[in-house]
Coordinates of C-alpha atoms and ligand atoms in Angstrom, one line a residue:
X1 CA 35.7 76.6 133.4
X2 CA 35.5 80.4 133.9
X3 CA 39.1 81.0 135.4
X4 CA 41.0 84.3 136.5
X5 CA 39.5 88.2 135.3
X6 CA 36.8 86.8 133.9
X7 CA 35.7 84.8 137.1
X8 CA 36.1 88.1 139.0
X9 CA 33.6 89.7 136.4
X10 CA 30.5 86.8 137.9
X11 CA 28.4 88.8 140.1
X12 CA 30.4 90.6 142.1
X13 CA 33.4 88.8 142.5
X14 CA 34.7 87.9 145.3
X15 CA 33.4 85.7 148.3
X16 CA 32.5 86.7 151.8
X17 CA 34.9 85.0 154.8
X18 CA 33.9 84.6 158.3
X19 CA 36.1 87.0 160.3
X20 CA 38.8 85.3 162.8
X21 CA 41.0 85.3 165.3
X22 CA 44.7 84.1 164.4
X23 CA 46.4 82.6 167.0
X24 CA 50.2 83.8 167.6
X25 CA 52.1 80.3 167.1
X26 CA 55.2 82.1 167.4
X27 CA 57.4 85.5 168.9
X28 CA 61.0 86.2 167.8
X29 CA 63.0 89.0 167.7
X30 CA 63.7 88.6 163.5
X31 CA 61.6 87.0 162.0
X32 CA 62.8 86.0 157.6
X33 CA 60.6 85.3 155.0
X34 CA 62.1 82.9 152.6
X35 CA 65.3 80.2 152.9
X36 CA 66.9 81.3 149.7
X37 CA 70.5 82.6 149.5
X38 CA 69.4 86.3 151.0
X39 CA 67.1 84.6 154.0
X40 CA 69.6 82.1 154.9
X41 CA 72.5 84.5 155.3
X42 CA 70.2 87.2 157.2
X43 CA 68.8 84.7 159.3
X44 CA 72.5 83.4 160.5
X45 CA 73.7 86.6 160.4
X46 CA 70.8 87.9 162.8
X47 CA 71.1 84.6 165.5
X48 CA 74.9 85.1 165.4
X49 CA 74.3 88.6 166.7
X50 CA 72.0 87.6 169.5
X51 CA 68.6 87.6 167.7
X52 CA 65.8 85.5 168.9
X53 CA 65.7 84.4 164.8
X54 CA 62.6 82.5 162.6
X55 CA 63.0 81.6 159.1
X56 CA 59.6 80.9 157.8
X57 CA 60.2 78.9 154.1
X58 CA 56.8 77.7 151.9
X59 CA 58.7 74.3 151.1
X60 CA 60.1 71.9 153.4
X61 CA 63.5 72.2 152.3
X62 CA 66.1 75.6 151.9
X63 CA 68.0 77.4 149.2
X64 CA 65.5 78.9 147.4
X65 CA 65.6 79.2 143.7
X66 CA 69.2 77.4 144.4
X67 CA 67.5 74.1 145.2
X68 CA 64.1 74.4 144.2
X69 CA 64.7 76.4 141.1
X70 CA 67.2 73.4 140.2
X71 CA 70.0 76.3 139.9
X72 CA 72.8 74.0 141.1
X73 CA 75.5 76.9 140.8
X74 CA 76.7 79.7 142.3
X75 CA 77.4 82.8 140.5
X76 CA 78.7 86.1 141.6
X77 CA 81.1 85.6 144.4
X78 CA 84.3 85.6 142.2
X79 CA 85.2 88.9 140.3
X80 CA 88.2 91.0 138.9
X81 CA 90.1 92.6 141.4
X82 CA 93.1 95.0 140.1
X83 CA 93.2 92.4 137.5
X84 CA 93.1 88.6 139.0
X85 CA 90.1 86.6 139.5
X86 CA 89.2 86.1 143.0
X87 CA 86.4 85.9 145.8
X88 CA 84.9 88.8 146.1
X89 CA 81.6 87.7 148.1
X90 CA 82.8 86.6 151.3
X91 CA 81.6 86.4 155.2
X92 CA 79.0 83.6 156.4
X93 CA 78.3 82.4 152.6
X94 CA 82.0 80.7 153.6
X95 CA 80.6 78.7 155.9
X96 CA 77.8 77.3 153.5
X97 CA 80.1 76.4 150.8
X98 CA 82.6 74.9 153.2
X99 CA 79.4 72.6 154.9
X100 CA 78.4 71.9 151.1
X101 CA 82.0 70.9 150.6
X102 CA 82.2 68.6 153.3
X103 CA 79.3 66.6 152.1
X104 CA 81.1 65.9 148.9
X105 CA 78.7 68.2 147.2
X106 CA 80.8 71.5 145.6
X107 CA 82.7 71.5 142.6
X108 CA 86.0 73.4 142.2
X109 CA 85.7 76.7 140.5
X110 CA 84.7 76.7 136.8
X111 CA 85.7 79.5 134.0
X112 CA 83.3 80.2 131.2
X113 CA 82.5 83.2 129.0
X114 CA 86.3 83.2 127.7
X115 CA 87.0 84.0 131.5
X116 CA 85.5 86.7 132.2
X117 CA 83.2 84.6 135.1
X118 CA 84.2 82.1 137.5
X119 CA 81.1 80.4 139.4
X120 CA 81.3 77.1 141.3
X121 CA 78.4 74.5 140.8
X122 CA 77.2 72.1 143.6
X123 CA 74.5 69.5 144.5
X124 CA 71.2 70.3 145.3
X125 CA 71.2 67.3 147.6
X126 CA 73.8 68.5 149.4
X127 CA 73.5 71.9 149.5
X128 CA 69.6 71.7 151.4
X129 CA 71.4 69.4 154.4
X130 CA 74.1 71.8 154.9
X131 CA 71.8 74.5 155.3
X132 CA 69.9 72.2 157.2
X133 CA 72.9 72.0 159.3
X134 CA 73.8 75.2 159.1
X135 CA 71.1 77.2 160.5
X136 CA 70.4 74.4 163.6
X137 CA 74.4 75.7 164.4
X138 CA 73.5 79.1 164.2
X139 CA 70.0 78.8 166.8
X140 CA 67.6 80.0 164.0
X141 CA 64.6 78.1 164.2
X142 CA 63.2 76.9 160.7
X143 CA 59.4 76.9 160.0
X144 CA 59.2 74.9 156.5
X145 CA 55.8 74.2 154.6
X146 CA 55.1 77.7 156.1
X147 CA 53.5 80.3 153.5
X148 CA 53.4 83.7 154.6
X149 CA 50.2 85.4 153.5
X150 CA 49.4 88.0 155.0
X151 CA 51.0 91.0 157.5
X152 CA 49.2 92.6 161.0
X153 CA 50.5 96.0 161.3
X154 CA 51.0 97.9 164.9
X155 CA 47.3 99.2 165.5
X156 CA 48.8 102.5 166.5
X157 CA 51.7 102.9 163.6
X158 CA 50.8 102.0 160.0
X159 CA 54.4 101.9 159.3
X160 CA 55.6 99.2 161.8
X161 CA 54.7 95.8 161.3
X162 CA 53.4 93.4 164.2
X163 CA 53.3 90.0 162.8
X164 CA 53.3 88.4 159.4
X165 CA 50.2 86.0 158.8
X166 CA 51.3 82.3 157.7
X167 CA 49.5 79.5 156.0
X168 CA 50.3 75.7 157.9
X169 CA 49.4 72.4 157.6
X170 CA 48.5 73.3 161.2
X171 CA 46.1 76.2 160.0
X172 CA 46.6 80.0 160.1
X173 CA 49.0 81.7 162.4
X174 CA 50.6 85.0 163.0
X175 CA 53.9 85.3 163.9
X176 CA 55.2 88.4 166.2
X177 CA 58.6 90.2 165.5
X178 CA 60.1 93.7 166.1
X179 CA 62.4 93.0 162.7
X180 CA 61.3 91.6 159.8
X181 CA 63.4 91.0 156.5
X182 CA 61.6 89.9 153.6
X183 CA 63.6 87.6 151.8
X184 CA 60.9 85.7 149.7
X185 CA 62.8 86.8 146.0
X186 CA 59.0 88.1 145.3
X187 CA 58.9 90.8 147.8
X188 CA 55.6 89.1 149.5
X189 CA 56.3 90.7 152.8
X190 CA 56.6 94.6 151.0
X191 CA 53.6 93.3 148.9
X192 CA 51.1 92.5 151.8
X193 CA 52.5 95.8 153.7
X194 CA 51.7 98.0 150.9
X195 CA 55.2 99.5 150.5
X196 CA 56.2 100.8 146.9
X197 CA 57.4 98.0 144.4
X198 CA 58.4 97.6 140.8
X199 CA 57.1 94.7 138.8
X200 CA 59.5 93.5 136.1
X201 CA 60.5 95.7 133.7
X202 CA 57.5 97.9 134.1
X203 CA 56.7 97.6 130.9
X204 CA 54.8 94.3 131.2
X205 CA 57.3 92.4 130.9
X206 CA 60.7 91.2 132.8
X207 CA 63.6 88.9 132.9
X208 CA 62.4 85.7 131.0
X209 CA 62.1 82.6 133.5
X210 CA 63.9 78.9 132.8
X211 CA 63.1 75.6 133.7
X212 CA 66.3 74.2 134.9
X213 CA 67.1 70.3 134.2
X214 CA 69.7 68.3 134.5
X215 CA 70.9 65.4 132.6
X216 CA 73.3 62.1 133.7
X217 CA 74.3 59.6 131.2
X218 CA 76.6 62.0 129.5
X219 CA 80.3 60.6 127.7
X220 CA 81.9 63.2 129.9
X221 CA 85.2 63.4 127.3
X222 CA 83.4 63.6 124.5
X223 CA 80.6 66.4 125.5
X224 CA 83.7 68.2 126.2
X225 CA 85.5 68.1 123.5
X226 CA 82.3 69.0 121.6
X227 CA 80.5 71.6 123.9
X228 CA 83.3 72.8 126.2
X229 CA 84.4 75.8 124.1
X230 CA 82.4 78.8 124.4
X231 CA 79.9 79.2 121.4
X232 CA 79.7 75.5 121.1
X233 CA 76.8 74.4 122.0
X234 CA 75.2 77.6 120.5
X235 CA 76.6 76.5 117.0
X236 CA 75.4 73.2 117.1
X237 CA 71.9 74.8 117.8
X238 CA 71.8 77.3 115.2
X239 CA 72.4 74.4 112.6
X240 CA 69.9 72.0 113.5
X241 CA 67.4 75.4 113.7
X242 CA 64.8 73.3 111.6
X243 CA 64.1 70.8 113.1
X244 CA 63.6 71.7 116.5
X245 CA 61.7 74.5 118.5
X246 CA 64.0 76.0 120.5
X247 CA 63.1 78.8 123.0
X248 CA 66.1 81.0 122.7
X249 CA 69.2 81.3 121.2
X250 CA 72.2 79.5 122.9
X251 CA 72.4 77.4 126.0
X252 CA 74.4 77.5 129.2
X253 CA 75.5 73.7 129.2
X254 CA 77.7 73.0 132.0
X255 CA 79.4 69.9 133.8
X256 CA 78.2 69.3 137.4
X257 CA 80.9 67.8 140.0
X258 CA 80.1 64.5 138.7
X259 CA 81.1 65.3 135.2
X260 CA 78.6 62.9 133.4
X261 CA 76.1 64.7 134.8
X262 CA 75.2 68.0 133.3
X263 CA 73.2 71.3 134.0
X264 CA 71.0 72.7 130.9
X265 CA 69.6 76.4 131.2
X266 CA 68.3 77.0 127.7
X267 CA 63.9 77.0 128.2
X268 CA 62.7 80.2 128.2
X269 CA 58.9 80.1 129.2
X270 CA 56.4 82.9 128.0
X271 CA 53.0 83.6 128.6
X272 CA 49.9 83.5 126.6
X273 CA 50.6 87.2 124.6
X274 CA 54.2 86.2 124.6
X275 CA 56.2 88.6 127.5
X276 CA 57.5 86.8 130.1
X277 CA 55.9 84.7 132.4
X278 CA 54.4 87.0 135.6
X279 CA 55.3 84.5 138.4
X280 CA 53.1 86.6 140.8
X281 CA 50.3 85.7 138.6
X282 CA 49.2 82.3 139.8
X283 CA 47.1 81.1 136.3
X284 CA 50.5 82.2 134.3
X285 CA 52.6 80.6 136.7
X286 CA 50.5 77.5 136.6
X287 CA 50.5 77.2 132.8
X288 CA 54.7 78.3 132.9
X289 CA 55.1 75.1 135.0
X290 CA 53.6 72.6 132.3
X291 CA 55.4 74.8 129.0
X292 CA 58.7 74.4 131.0
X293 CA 58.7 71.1 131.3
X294 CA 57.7 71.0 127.4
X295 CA 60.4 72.5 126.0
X296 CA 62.7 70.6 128.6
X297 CA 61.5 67.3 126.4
X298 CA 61.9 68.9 123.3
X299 CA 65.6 70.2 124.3
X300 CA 66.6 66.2 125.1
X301 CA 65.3 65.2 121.7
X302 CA 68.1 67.8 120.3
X303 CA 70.9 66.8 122.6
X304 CA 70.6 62.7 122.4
X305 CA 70.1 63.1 118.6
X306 CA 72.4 66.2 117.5
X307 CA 75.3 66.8 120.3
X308 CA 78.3 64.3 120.7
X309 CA 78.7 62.6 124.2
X310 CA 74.5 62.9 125.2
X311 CA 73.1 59.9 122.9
X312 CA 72.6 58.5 126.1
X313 CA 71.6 61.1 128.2
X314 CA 69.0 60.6 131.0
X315 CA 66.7 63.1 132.1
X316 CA 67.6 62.9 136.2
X317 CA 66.2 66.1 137.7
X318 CA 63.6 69.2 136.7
X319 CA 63.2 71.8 139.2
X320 CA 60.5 71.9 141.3
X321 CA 59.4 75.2 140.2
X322 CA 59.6 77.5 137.1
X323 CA 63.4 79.1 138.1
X324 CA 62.2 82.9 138.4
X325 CA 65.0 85.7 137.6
X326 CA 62.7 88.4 138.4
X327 CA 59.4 89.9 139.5
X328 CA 58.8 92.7 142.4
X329 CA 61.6 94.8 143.5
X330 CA 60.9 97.1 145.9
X331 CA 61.8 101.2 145.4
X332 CA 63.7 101.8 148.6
X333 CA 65.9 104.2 149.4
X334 CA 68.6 103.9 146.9
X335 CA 67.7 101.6 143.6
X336 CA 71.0 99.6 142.1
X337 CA 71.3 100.7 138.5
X338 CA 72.7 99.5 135.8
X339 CA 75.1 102.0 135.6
X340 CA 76.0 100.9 139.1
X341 CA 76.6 97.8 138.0
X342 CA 78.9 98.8 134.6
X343 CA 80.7 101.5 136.3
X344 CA 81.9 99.8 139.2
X345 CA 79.8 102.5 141.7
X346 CA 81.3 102.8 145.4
X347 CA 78.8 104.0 148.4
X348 CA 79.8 105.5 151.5
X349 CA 77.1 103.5 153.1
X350 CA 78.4 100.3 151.2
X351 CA 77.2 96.6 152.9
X352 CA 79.0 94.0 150.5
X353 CA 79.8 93.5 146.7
X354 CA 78.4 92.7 143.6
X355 CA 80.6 90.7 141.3
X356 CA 78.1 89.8 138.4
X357 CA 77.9 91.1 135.1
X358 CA 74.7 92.3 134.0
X359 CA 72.5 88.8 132.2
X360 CA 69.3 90.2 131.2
X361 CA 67.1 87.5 130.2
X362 CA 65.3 89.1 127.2
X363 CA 62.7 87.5 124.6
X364 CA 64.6 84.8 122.6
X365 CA 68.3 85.8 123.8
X366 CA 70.8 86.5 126.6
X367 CA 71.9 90.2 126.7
X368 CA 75.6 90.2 129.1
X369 CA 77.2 93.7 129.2
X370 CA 80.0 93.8 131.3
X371 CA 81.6 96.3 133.9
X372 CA 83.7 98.8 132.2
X373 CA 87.0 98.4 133.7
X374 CA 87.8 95.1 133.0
X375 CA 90.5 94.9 135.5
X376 CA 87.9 95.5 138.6
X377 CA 84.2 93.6 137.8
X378 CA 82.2 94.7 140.8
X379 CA 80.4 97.1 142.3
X380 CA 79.3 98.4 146.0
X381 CA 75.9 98.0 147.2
X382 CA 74.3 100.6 149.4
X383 CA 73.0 99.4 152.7
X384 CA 69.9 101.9 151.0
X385 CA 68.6 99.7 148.6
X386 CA 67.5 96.8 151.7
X387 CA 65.3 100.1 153.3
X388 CA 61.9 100.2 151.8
X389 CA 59.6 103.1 152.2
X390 CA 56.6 103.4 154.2
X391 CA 57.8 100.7 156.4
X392 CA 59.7 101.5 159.8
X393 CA 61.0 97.5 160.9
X394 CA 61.2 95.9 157.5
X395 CA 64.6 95.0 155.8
X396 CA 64.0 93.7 152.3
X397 CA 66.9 91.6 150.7
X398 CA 68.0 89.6 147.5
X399 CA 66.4 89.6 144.2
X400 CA 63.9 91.6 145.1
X401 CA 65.6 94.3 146.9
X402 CA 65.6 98.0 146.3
X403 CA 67.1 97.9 142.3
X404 CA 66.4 98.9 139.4
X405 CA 65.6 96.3 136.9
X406 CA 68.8 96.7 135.2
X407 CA 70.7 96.4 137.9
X408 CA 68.7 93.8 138.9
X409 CA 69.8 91.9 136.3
X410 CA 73.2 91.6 137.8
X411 CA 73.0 91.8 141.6
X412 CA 70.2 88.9 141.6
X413 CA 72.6 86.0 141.1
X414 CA 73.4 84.4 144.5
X415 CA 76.6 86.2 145.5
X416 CA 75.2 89.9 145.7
X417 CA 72.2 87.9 147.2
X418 CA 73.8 86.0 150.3
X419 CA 75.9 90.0 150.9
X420 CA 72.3 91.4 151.2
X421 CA 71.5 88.8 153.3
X422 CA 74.3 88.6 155.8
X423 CA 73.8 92.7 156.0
X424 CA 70.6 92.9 156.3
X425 CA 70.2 90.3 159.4
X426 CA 73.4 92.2 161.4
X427 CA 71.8 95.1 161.1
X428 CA 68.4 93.7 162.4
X429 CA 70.2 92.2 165.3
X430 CA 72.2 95.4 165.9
X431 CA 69.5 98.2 165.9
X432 CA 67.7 95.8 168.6
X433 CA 70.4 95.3 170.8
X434 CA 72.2 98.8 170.7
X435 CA 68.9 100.7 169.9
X436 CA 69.7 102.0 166.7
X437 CA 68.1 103.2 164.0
X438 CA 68.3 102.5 160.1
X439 CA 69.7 105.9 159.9
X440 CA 72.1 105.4 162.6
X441 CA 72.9 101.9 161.8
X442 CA 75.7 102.3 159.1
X443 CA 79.4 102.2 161.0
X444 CA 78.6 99.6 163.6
X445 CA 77.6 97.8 160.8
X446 CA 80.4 97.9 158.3
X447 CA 82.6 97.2 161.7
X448 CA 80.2 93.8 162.3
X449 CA 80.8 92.8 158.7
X450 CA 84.1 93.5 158.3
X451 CA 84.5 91.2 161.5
X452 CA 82.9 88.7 160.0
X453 CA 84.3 88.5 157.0
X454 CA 82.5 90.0 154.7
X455 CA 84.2 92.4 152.1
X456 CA 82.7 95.7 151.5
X457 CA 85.1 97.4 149.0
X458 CA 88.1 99.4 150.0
X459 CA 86.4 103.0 149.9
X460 CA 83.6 101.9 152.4
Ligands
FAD501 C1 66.8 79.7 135.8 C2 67.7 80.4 136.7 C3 69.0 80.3 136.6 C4 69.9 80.9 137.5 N1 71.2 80.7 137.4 C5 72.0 81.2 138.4 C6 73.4 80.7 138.5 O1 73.8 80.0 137.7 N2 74.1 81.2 139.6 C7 73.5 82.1 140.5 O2 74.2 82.4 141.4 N3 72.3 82.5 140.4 C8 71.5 82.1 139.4 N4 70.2 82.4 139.3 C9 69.8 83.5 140.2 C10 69.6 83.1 141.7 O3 69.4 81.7 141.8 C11 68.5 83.8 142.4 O4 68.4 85.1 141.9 C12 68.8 83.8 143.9 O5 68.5 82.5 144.3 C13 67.9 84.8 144.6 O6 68.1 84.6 146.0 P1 66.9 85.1 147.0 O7 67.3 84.6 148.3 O8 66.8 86.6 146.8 O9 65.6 84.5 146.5 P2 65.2 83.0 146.1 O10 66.3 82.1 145.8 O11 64.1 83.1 145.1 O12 64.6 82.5 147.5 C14 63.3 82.9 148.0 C15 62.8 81.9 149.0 O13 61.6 82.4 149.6 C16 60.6 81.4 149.6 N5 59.3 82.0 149.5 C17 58.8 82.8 148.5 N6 57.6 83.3 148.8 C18 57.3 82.8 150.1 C19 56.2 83.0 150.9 N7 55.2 83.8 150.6 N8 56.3 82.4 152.1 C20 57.3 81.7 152.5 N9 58.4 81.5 151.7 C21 58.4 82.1 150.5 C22 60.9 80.6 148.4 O14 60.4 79.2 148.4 C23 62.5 80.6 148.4 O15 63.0 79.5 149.1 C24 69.4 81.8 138.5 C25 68.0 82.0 138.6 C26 67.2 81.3 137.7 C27 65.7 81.5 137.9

């Protein structure tokens, strides 16, 4: 088998396609790529503001790395504020958790890192009906098992896109907007349109991916007593080094709402030369998927044999995919340091808060640094960094929005993600209906979110 570079070095290639006509299955006024955390809030946001609104989503079911990453926790929306942990990320993500809530499927808040986090775990189950639910409320029409591949741009401006090119069961298809927002955590949208992008850390490498499992079985009382405390988990690994590969030092090991089932982020998944896997590389990716699922097995061998309370664990869920931190961002306007991040920035043009510390996912370890004042954990984010260049209707939001990839490394958990969202389908639905601009955009939005709930930071 002659796979990859090599293939492309045979002859000359590549393969000739007929040329074709795509049909135009469908015309909205916003159209969102991607179902995750960012696309869902934009695309509510967007109907609830009068926007014709399609979410196109590759699998048949929403939430994004949430769901189909097996994530099953969200992180970010609590922070410090003058001292005292509260919500921070607010607006339509309410309504998601309070629809996940009602299905029985969200835990109360949980503490960890000696309490400097708060996050609130849920079912995955649950969670993909109430978004379900949630966007038939809102009027967004769903296209699931829809992959975009591809972008038409306006034949007489290069800058403005016309439709984005999908992959069906049904066959090929463009869809038409006059917005789009690019939601698909891998900036596919920005890629196919050519706009400036980051990979990873630049450097070759990026945030390490995880496999993300969960176990049931577990002798909830006991796995407590024995795990619960911070460090635990990570002491219990570090003497039973030998007899075990293990990825990377420590675990995250963490009580779902059903407390004898528990979540386990501890795989780490390289690639051949040893940097982290490139999940817009389709052979890596590929190859991540079956190494994930490795060390998964080798990680259950340690817990039934070594930790108290798991000697009957079950194996009960593996993510559908390789969970992916990171791979493009786009280099918008603005780019959300790290700095940002650590020193609590404030923007005039700010759309929403971050509330995460940075967790950079480096080779073998977890790196947290935290923001300095430890009385006020979050930062602003501009409405800058969802404005790509080169690209005059395309709003690009969550993990692969305009950051840089320290800062990235914080405002990527879900909570920055579903602010980035909810601003960036407002503003789509305002600029169409009030003929404004990106640039002219900025105080009927902050109003709009503020309406709806959404907290910006008191200097916005
Ligand atoms: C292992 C792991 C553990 C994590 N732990 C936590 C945690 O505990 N708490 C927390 O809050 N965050 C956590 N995160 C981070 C968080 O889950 C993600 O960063 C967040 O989901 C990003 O949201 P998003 O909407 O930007 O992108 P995603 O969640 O990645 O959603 C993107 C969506 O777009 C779809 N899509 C992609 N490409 C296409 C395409 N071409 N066509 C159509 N659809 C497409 C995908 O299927 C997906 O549904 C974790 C991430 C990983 C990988």
């Amino acid at each position: 088998m002659t796979t990859g570079a090599a293939a492309r070095g045979l002859h000359d290639g590549s393969v000739a396609e007929p040329a074709r006509r795509t049909p135009v299955i469908a015309e909205a006024d916003v159209v969102v790529a991607g179902g995750g955390p960012a696309g869902l809030a934009a695309a509510v946001s967007a109907a609830r503001h009068g926007a014709r609104t399609l979410l196109v989503e590759r699998y048949g079911f929403l939430g994004g790395m949430g769901t189909a990453g097996g994530v099953t926790n969200f992180a970010g929306l609590y922070g410090q504020r003058d001292g005292t942990m509260v919500q921070l990320v607010r607006g339509v993500v309410d309504e998601l958790l309070e629809r996940i809530d009602h299905l029985g499927g969200l835990n109360a808040p949980q503490d960890g890192l000696q309490g400097r986090i708060r996050v609130r775990s849920y079912d995955i189950p649950a969670y993909k009906c109430a978004a379900d639910a949630w966007l038939a409320a809102a009027g967004v029409t769903p296209l699931l098992h829809a992959s975009v591949v591809g972008v038409a741009h306006d034949e007489h401006d290069a800058a403005r896109l016309h439709a984005l090119l999908v992959e069906t069961k049904s066959g090929r298809g463009a869809i038409r907007a006059r917005w789009f927002i690019d939601a698909s955590g891998d900036a596919d949208v920005a890629h196919h349109a050519g706009v400036p992008y980051e990979l990873g850390d630049g450097h070759g490498d990026a945030l390490y991916p995880s496999t993300m499992f969960r176990v049931g079985g577990v002798d909830a009382e006991r796995a407590l007593a024995a795990v619960g405390r911070f460090g635990a988990i990570d002491a219990l690994m570090r003497a039973a080094a030998g007899r075990y590969r293990f990825p990377r030092d420590g675990a995250v090991l963490r009580p779902q709402r059903n407390p004898s089932e528990w979540r386990v982020n501890v795989t780490q998944v390289a690639n051949a030369v040893g940097r982290a896997v490139d999940a817009t590389d389709a052979w890596q990716l590929s190859a991540g998927e079956a190494e994930g699922r490795r060390q998964v097995i080798e990680y259950l061998r340690f817990l039934r044999a070594e930790v108290p309370g798991f000697e009957r664990a079950e194996l009960i869920d593996i993510g559908t995919q390789l969970g992916v931190r990171e791979t493009r961002r786009v280099s918008g306007a603005y780019q959300l340091s790290g700095d940002d991040v650590l020193g609590g920035a404030r923007f005039a043009d700010t759309i929403g808060l971050n509330a995460w510390p940075i967790e950079r996912h480096a080779a073998g370890r977890i790196e947290w640094a935290f923001a300095r004042d430890a009385r006020n954990t979050f930062n602003q984010l501009p409405w800058r960094m969802l404005l790509p260049q080169r690209a005059s209707n395309l709003l690009v939001a969550g993990r692969c929005a305009s950051m840089e990839h320290e800062g990235q490394s914080a405002a990527r958990a879900s909570g920055a993600c579903f602010a980035m969202g909810q601003a960036a389908g407002t503003a789509a639905a305002l600029m169409l209906r009030d003929g404004l601009t990106p640039h002219s955009v900025v105080p009927a939005l902050q109003q709009a979110l503020r309406r709806d709930g959404a907290e910006l930071g008191a200097d916005g």
